Coordinates of C-alpha atoms in Angstrom, one line a residue:
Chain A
X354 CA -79.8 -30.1 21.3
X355 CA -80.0 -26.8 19.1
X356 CA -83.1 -24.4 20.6
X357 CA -85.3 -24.5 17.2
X358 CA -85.8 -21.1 17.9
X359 CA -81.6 -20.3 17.3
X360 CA -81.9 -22.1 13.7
X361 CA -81.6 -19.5 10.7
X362 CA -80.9 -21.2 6.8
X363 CA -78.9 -19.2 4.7
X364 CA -80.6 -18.2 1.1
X365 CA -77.8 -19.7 -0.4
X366 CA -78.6 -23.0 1.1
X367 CA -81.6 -23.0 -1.7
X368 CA -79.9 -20.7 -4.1
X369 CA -81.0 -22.3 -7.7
X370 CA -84.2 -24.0 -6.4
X371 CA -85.8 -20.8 -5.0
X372 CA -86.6 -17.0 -6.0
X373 CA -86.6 -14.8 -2.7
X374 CA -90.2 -15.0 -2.4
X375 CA -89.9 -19.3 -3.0
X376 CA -87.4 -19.0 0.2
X377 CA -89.0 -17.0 2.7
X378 CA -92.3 -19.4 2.0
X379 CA -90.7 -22.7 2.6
X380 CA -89.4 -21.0 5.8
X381 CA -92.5 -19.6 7.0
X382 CA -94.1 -23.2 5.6
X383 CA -91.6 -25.4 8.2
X384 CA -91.4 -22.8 10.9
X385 CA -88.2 -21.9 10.6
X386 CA -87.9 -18.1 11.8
X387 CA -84.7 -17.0 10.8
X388 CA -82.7 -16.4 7.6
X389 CA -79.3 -15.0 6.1
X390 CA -80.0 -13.5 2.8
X391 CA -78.0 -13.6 -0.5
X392 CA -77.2 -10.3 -1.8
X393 CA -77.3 -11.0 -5.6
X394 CA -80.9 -12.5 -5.4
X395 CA -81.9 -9.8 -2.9
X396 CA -80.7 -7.2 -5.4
X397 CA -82.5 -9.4 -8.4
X398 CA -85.8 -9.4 -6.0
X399 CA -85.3 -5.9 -5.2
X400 CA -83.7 -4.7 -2.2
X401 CA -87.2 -2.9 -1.1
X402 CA -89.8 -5.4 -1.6
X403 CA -87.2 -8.0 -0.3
X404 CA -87.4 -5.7 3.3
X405 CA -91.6 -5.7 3.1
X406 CA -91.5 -9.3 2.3
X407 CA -89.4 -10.3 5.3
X408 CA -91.1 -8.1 7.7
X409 CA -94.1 -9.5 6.5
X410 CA -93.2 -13.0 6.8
X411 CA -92.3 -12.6 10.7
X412 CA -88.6 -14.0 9.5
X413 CA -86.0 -12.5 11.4
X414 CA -82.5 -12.1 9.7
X415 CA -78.9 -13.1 11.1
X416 CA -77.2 -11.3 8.3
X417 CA -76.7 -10.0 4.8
X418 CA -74.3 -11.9 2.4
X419 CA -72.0 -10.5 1.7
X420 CA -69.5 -7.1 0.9
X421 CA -66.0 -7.1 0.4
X422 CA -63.2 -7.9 -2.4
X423 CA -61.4 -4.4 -1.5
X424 CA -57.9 -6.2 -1.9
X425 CA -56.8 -4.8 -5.2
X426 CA -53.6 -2.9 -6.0
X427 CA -55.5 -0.8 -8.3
X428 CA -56.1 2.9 -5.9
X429 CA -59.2 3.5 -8.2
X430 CA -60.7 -0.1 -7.9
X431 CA -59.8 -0.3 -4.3
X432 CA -62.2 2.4 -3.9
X433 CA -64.5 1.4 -6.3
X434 CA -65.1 -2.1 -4.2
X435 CA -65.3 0.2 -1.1
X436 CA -68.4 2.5 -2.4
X437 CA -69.8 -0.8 -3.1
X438 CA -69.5 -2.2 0.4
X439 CA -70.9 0.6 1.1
X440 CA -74.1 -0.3 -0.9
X441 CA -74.3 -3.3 0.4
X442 CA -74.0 -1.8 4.1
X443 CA -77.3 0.6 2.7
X444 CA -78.8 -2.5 1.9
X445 CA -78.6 -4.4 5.2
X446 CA -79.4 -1.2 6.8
X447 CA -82.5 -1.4 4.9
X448 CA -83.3 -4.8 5.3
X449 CA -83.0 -4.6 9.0
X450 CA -80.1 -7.1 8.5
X451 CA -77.8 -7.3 12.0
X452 CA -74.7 -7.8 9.9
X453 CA -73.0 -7.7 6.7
X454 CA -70.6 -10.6 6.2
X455 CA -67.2 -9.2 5.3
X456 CA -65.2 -11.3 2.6
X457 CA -62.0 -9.5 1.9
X458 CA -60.5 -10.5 -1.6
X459 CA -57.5 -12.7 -2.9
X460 CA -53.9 -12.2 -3.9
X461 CA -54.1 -10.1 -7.1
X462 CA -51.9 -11.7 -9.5
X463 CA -50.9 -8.3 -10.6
X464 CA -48.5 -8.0 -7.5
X465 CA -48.5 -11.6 -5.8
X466 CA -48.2 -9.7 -2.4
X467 CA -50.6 -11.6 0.0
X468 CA -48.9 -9.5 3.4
X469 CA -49.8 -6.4 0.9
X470 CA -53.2 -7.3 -0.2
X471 CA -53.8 -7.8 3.6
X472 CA -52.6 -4.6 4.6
X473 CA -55.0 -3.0 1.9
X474 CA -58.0 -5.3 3.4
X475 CA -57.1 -3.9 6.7
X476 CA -57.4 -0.2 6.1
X477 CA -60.3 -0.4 3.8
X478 CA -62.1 -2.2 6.7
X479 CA -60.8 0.8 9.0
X480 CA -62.2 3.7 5.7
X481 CA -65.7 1.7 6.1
X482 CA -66.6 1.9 9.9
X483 CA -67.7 5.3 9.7
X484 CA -70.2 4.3 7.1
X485 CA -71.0 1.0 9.2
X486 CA -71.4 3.0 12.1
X487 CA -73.9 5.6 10.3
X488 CA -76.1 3.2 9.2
X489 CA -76.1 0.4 12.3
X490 CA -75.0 -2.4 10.8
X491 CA -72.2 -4.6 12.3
X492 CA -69.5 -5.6 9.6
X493 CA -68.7 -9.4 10.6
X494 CA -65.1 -10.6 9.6
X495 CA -65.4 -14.1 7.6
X496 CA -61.7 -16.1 7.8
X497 CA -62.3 -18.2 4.9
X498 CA -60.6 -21.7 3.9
X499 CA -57.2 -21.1 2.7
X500 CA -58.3 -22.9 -0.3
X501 CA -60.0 -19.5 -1.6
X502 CA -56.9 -17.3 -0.3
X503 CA -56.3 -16.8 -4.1
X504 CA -59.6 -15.7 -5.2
X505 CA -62.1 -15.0 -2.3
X506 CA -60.6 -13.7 1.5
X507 CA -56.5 -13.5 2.2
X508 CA -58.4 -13.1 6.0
X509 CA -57.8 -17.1 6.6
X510 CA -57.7 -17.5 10.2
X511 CA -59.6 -16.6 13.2
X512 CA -55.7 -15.6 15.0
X513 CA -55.6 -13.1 11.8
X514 CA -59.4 -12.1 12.4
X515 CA -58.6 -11.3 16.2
X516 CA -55.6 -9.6 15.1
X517 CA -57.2 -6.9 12.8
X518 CA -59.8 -6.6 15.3
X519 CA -57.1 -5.6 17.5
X520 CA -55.4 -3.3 15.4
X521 CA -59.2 -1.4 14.3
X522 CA -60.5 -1.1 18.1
X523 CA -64.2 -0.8 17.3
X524 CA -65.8 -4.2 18.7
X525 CA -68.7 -2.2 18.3
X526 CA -69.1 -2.1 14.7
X527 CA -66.4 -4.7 13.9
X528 CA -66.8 -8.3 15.0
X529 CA -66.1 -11.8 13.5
X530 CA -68.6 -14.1 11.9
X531 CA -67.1 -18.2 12.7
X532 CA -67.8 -20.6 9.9
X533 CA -67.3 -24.3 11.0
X534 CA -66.2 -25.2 7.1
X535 CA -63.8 -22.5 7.0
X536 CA -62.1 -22.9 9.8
X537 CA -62.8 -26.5 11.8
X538 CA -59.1 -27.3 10.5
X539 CA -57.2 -24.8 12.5
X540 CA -55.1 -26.0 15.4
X541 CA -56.0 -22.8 17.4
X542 CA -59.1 -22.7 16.7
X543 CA -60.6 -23.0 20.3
X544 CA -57.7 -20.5 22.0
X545 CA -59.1 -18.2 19.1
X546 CA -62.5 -18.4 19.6
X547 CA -62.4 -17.7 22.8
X548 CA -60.0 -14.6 22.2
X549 CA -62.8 -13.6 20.1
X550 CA -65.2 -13.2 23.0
X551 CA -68.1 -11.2 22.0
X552 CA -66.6 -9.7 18.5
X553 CA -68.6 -13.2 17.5
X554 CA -71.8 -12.2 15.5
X555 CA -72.4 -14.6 13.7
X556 CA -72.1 -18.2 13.4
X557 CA -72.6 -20.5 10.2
X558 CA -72.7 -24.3 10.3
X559 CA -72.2 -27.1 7.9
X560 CA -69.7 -30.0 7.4
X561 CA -66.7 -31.4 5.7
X562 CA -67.0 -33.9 3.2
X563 CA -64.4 -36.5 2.9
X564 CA -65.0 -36.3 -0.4
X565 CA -64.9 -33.1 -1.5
X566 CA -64.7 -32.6 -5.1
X567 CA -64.8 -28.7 -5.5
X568 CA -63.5 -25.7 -4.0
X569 CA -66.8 -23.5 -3.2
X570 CA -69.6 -25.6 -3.8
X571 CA -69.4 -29.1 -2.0
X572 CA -70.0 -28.1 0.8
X573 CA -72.1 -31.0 3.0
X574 CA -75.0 -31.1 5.6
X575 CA -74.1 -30.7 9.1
X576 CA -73.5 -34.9 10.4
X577 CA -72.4 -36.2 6.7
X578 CA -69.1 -35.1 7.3
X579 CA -65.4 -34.9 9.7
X580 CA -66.3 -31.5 11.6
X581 CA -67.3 -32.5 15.3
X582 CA -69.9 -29.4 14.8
X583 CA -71.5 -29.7 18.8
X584 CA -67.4 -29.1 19.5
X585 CA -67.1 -26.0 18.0
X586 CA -70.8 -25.0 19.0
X587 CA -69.5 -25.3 22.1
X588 CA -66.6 -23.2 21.8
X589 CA -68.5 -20.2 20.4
X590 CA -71.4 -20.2 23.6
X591 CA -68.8 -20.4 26.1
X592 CA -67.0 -17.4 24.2
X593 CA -70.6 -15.6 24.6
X594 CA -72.1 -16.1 21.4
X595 CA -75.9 -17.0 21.8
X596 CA -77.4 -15.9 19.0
X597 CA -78.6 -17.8 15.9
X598 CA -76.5 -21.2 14.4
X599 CA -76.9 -20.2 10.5
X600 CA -76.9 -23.6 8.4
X601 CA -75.2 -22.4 5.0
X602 CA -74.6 -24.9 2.4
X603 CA -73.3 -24.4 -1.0
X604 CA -74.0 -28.0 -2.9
X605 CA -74.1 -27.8 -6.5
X606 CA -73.9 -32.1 -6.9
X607 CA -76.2 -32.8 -3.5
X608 CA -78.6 -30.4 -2.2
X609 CA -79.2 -27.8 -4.9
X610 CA -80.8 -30.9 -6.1
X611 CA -83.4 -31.3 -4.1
X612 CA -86.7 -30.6 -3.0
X613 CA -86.9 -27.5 -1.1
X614 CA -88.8 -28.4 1.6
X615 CA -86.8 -32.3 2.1
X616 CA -83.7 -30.0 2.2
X617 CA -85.4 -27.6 4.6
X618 CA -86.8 -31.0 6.9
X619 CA -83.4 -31.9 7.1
X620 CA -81.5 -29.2 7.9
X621 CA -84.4 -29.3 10.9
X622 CA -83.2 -32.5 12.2
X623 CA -79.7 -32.5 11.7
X624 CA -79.5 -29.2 13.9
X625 CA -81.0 -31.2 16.7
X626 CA -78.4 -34.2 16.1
X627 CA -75.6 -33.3 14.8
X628 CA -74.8 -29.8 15.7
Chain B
X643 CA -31.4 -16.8 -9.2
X644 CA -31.4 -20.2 -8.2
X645 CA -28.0 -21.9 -8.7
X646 CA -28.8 -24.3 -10.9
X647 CA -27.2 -26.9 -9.1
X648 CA -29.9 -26.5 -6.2
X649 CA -32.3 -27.8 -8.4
X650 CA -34.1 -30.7 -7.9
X651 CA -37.0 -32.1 -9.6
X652 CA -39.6 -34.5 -8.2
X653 CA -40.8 -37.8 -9.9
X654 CA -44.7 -37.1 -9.7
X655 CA -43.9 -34.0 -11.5
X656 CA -43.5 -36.5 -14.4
X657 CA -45.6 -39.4 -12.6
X658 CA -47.5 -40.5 -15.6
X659 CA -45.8 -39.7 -18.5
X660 CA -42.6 -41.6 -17.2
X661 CA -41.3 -44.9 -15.3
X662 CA -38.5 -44.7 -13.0
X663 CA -36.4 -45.5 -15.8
X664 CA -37.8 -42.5 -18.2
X665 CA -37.3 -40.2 -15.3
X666 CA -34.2 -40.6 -14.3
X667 CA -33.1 -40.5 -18.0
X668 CA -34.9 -37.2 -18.7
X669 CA -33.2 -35.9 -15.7
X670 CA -29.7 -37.0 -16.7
X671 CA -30.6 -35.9 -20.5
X672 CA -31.3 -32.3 -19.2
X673 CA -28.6 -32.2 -16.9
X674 CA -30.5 -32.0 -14.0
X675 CA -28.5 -33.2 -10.5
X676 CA -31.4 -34.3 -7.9
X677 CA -34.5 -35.9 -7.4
X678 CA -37.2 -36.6 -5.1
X679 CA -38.5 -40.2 -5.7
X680 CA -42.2 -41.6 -5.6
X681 CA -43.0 -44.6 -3.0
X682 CA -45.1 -46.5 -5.6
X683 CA -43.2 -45.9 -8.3
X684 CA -40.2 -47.2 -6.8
X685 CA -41.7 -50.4 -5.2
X686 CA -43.2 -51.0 -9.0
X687 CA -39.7 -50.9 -10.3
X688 CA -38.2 -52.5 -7.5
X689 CA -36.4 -50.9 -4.4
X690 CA -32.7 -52.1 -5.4
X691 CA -33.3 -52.0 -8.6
X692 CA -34.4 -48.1 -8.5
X693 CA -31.0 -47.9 -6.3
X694 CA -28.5 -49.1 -8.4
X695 CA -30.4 -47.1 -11.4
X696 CA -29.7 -44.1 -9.1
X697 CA -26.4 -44.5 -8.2
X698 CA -25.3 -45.4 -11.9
X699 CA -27.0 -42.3 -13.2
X700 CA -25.3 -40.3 -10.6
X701 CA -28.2 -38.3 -9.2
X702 CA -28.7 -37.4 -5.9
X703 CA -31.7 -37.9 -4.5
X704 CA -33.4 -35.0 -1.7
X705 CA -36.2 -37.1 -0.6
X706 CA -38.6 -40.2 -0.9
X707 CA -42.2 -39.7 -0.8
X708 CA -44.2 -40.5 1.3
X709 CA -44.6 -42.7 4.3
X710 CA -47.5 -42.4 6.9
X711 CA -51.6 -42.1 6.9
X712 CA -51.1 -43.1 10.5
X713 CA -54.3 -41.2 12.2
X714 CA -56.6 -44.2 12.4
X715 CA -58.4 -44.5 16.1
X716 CA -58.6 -48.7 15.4
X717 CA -55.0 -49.6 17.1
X718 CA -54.7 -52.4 14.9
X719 CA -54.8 -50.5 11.8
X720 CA -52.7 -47.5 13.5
X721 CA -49.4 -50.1 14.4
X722 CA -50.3 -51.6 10.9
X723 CA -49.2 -48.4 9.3
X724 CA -46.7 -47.5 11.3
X725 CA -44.6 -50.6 10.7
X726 CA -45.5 -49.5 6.5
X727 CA -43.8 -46.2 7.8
X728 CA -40.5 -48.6 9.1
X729 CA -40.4 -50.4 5.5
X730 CA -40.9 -46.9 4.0
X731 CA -38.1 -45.4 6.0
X732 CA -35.6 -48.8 5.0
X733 CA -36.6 -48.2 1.3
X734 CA -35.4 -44.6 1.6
X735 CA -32.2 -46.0 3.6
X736 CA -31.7 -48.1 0.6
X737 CA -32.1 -45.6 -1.6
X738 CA -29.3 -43.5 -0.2
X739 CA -32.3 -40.6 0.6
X740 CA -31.7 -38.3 3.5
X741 CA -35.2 -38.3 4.1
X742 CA -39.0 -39.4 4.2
X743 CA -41.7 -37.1 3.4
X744 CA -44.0 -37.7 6.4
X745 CA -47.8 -37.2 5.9
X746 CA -49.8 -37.6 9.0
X747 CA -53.5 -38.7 7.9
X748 CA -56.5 -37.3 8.0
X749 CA -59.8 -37.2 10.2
X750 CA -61.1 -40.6 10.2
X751 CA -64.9 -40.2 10.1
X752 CA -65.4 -43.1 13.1
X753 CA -64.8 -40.6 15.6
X754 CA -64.4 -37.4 13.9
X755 CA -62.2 -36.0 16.2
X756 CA -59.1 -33.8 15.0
X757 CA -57.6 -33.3 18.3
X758 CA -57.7 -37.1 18.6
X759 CA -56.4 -37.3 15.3
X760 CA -53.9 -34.7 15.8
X761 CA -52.3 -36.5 19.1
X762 CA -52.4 -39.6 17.7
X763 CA -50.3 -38.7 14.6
X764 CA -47.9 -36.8 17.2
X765 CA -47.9 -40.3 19.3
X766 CA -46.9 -42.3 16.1
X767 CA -43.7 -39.9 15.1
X768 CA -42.9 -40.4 18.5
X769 CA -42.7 -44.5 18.1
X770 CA -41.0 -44.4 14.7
X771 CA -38.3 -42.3 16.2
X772 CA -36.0 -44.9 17.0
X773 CA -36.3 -47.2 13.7
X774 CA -35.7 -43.8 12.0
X775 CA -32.5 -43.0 13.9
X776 CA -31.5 -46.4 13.2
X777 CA -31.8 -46.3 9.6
X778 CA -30.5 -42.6 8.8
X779 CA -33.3 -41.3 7.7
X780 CA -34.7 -38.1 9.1
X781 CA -38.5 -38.0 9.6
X782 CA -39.5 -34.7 7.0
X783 CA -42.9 -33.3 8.7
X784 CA -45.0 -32.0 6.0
X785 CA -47.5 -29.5 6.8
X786 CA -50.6 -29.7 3.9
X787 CA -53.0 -27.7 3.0
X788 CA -55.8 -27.5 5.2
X789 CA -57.9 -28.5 2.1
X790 CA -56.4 -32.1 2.3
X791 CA -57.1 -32.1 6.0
X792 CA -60.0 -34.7 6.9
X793 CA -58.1 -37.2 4.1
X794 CA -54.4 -37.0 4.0
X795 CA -52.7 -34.4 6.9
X796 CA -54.0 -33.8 10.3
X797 CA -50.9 -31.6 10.0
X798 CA -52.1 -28.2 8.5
X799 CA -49.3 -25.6 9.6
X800 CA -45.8 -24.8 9.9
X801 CA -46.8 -24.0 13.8
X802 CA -48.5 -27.3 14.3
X803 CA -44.8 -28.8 13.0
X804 CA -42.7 -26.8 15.2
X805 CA -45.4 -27.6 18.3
X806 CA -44.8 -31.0 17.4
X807 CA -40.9 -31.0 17.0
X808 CA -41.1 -29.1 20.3
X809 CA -42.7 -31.8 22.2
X810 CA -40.5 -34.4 19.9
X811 CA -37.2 -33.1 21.3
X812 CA -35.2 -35.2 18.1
X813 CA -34.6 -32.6 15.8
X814 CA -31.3 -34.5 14.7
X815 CA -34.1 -37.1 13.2
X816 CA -37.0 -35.3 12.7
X817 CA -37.4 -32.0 10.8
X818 CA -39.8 -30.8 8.4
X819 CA -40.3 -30.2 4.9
X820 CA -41.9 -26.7 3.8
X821 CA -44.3 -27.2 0.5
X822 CA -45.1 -23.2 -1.0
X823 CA -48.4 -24.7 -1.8
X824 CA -48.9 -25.7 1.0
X825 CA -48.0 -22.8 2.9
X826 CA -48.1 -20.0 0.9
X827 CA -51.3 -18.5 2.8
X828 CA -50.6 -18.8 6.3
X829 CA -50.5 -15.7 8.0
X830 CA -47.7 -16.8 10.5
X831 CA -45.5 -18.4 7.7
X832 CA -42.8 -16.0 8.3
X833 CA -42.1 -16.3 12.0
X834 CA -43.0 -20.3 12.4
X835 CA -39.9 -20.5 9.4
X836 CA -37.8 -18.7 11.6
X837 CA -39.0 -20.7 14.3
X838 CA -38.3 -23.9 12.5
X839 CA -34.9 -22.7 11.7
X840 CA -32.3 -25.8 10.9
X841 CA -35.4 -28.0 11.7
X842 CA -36.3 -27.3 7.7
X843 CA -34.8 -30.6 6.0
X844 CA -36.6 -30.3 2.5
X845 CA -38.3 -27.2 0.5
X846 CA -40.4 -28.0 -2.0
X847 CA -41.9 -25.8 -4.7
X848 CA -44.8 -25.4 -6.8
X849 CA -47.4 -22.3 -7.9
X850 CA -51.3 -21.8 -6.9
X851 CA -53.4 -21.6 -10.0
X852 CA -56.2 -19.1 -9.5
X853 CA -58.4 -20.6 -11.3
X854 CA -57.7 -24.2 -9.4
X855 CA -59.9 -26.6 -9.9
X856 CA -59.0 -29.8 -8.1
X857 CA -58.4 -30.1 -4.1
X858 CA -54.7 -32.5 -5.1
X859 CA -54.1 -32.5 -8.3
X860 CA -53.9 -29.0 -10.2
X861 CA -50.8 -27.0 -8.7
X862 CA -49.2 -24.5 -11.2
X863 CA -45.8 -23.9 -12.4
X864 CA -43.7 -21.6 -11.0
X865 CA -44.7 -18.1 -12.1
X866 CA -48.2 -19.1 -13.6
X867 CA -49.5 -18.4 -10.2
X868 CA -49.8 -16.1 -7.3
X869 CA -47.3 -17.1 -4.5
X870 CA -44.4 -15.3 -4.0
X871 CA -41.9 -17.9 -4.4
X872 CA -38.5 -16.2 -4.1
X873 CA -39.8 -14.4 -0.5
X874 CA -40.4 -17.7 0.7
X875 CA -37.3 -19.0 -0.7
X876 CA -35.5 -16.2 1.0
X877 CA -37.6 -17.1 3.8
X878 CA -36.3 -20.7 4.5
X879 CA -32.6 -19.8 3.1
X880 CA -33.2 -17.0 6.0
X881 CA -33.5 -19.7 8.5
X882 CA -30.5 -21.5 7.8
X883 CA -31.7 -24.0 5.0
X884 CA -29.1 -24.2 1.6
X885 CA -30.2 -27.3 0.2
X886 CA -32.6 -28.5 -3.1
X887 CA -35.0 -26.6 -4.2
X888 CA -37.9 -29.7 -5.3
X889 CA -40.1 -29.0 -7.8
X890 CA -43.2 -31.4 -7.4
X891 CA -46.3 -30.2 -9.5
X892 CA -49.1 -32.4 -9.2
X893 CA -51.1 -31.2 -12.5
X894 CA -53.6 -33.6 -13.8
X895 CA -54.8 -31.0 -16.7
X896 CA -51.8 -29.5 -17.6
X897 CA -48.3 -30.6 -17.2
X898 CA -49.0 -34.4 -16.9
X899 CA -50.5 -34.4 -20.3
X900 CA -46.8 -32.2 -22.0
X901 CA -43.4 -34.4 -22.9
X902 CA -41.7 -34.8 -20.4
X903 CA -38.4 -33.0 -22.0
X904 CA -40.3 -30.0 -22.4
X905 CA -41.8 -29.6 -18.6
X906 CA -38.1 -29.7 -17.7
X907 CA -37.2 -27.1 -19.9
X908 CA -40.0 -25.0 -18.0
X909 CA -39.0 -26.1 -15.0
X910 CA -35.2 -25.3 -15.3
X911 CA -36.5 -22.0 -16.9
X912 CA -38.7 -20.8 -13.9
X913 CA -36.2 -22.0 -11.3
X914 CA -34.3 -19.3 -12.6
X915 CA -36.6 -16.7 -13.2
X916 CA -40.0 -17.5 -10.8
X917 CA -38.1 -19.5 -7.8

């Protein structure tokens, strides 16, 4: 049994059915108190009145999604993405957003180097920190499916996630955010979550469909699917983490669909039975 | 630069364009010396028949795939497909073929439990073991790509296969076959080929398409995507392994819908210059 009071829904969750204002509403409407935003709607919205809004609405936010794509080969580009992490740090500064969820970027097919473009992740995570640290918000590490190496985050396991962390030494600005959908495959995934300890910060939910018919946006609701989600819950508390289970479900053929509040009403019961 | 005589070229790279028959002709027409073989193709044509078509041709054969699906937590259905894995393993016996591609299974959504799945998988090599040895036919462990996990392999890394042929102790019968697409991203892929050493009994090659768009059935050509294919090959030849190189591109969109003489063109073209 999930403490209501841990839930948080991801914007993305209700990304074509709702404006910013829409999403915060049907929160506030089902008493949900917590929420990840989306950056590209928050920008759309306007980063500003997106800030009053929450802190009118009483929502509390688990994190800002998301910064990153710094892998290119390309010196001036590399930078480029860098100033705009930077932004988007600004932006979840302003928000009063804990995090920013770090994606890193693929394999450019300019150079077909994925031990490359993971060394270039690496130090542009280590050029940002300083900027991180200025403005208080934690940068939070996503391993994503291998699936999206190519094209989203060559930073594909939690073992590589623990490494970099390693190699940065600032657990204080750095830490790791655990997707089940990304990683519920892995064979060490418990040994790595709890090497992870507290560089945990944040901690999104949903479930594998058996099936899955697209790479990004099948994504299904938490007891539909093969992860054993109270599992891996349960790995990430006794690592430490305690802070809010964030349901994040891209589902262009399923929920997108839907009624926001029915989404919303379900998400509420399935985090009481199935995660 | 691939000798050419390394090359080997697997049927469901031609699956629906061609019968056993076609294939092996196409093959023989273009000069090419080896092939991996398709289960249901072969059992259409017939097992002997697809044997003395082989042996008349004069092509050797580097594998027959695949055999397994052996996860299930119902012990009925588990010894059912296991003793499909012993017919499996006497068709590739027949077949002269030095091995059978092995495919665990997936997560079976009665108990959602990969661990489960994962030992029970392990469990199963262990009781086809003997058959195996007495057939001749080594046991190929095939990692997949965590994107296949919850409905074909349980089996998602190159350090899952050498945990597994660890704990196996037979690596005269079992050994494993390393797929570049199946591989490519892993972090580890490096050392655990190292690891795995003369344990590598089958290499098989194929590209990822950025722009994928299907979770089984879109893999590129070698050189229309972004894996490094000749650092892998180097990788494996590094570890002691000097046999076929397999091409075996699933490509529902692209090269299943070309003439079959012109996809081995390509393919004896990029072997050479993208392998």
């Amino acid at each position: 049994m999930l403490d209501p009071g841990r839930l948080s829904i991801h914007q993305v969750t209700l990304l074509p059915q709702c404006s910013t204002a829409q999403f915060i509403d049907v929160l506030v409407r089902n008493g949900v108190g917590c929420a990840s935003l989306w950056r590209d709607k928050t920008r759309e919205f306007g980063v500003e009145r997106t800030a009053r809004l929450v802190a009118e609405s009483g929502i509390a936010l688990s994190g800002y999604c998301w910064g990153g794509l710094i892998t290119s080969p390309d010196r001036t580009e590399a930078a480029a993405a860098r100033d705009e992490v930077r932004r988007a740090l600004d932006e979840a500064a302003a928000l009063k957003a804990p995090c920013l969820v770090f994606v890193a970027g693929g394999v450019d097919a300019r150079d077909r180097n994925i031990a490359d473009a993971r060394a270039r992740a690496l130090d542009g995570v280590a050029d940002l920190i300083p900027h991180a640290r200025s403005v208080g918000v934690r940068i939070a590490l996503e391993p994503l499916h291998p699936m999206i190496c190519a094209t989203r985050s060559v930073l594909s396991t939690m073992r590589l996630a623990n490494a970099w962390c390693d190699e940065l030494g600032a657990d204080d600005i750095v830490g790791i955010a655990v997707d089940t959908y990304a990683v519920w495959w892995d064979p060490d995934l418990e040994s790595e979550i709890a090497r992870a300890g507290k560089r945990i910060c944040s901690f999104h939910v949903s479930d594998w469909l058996p099936d899955t018919q697209d790479l990004r946006l099948d994504r299904g609701m938490m007891g539909d699917g093969v992860i054993d989600l109270p599992a891996i819950r349960r790995m990430v508390e006794a690592a430490g983490y305690a802070g809010y289970v964030e349901v994040e479900i891209f589902s262009q053929r399923n929920w997108w669909t839907k009624d926001p509040d029915e989404v919303v009403a379900v998400i509420k019961d399935r985090a009481q039975t199935a995660t």
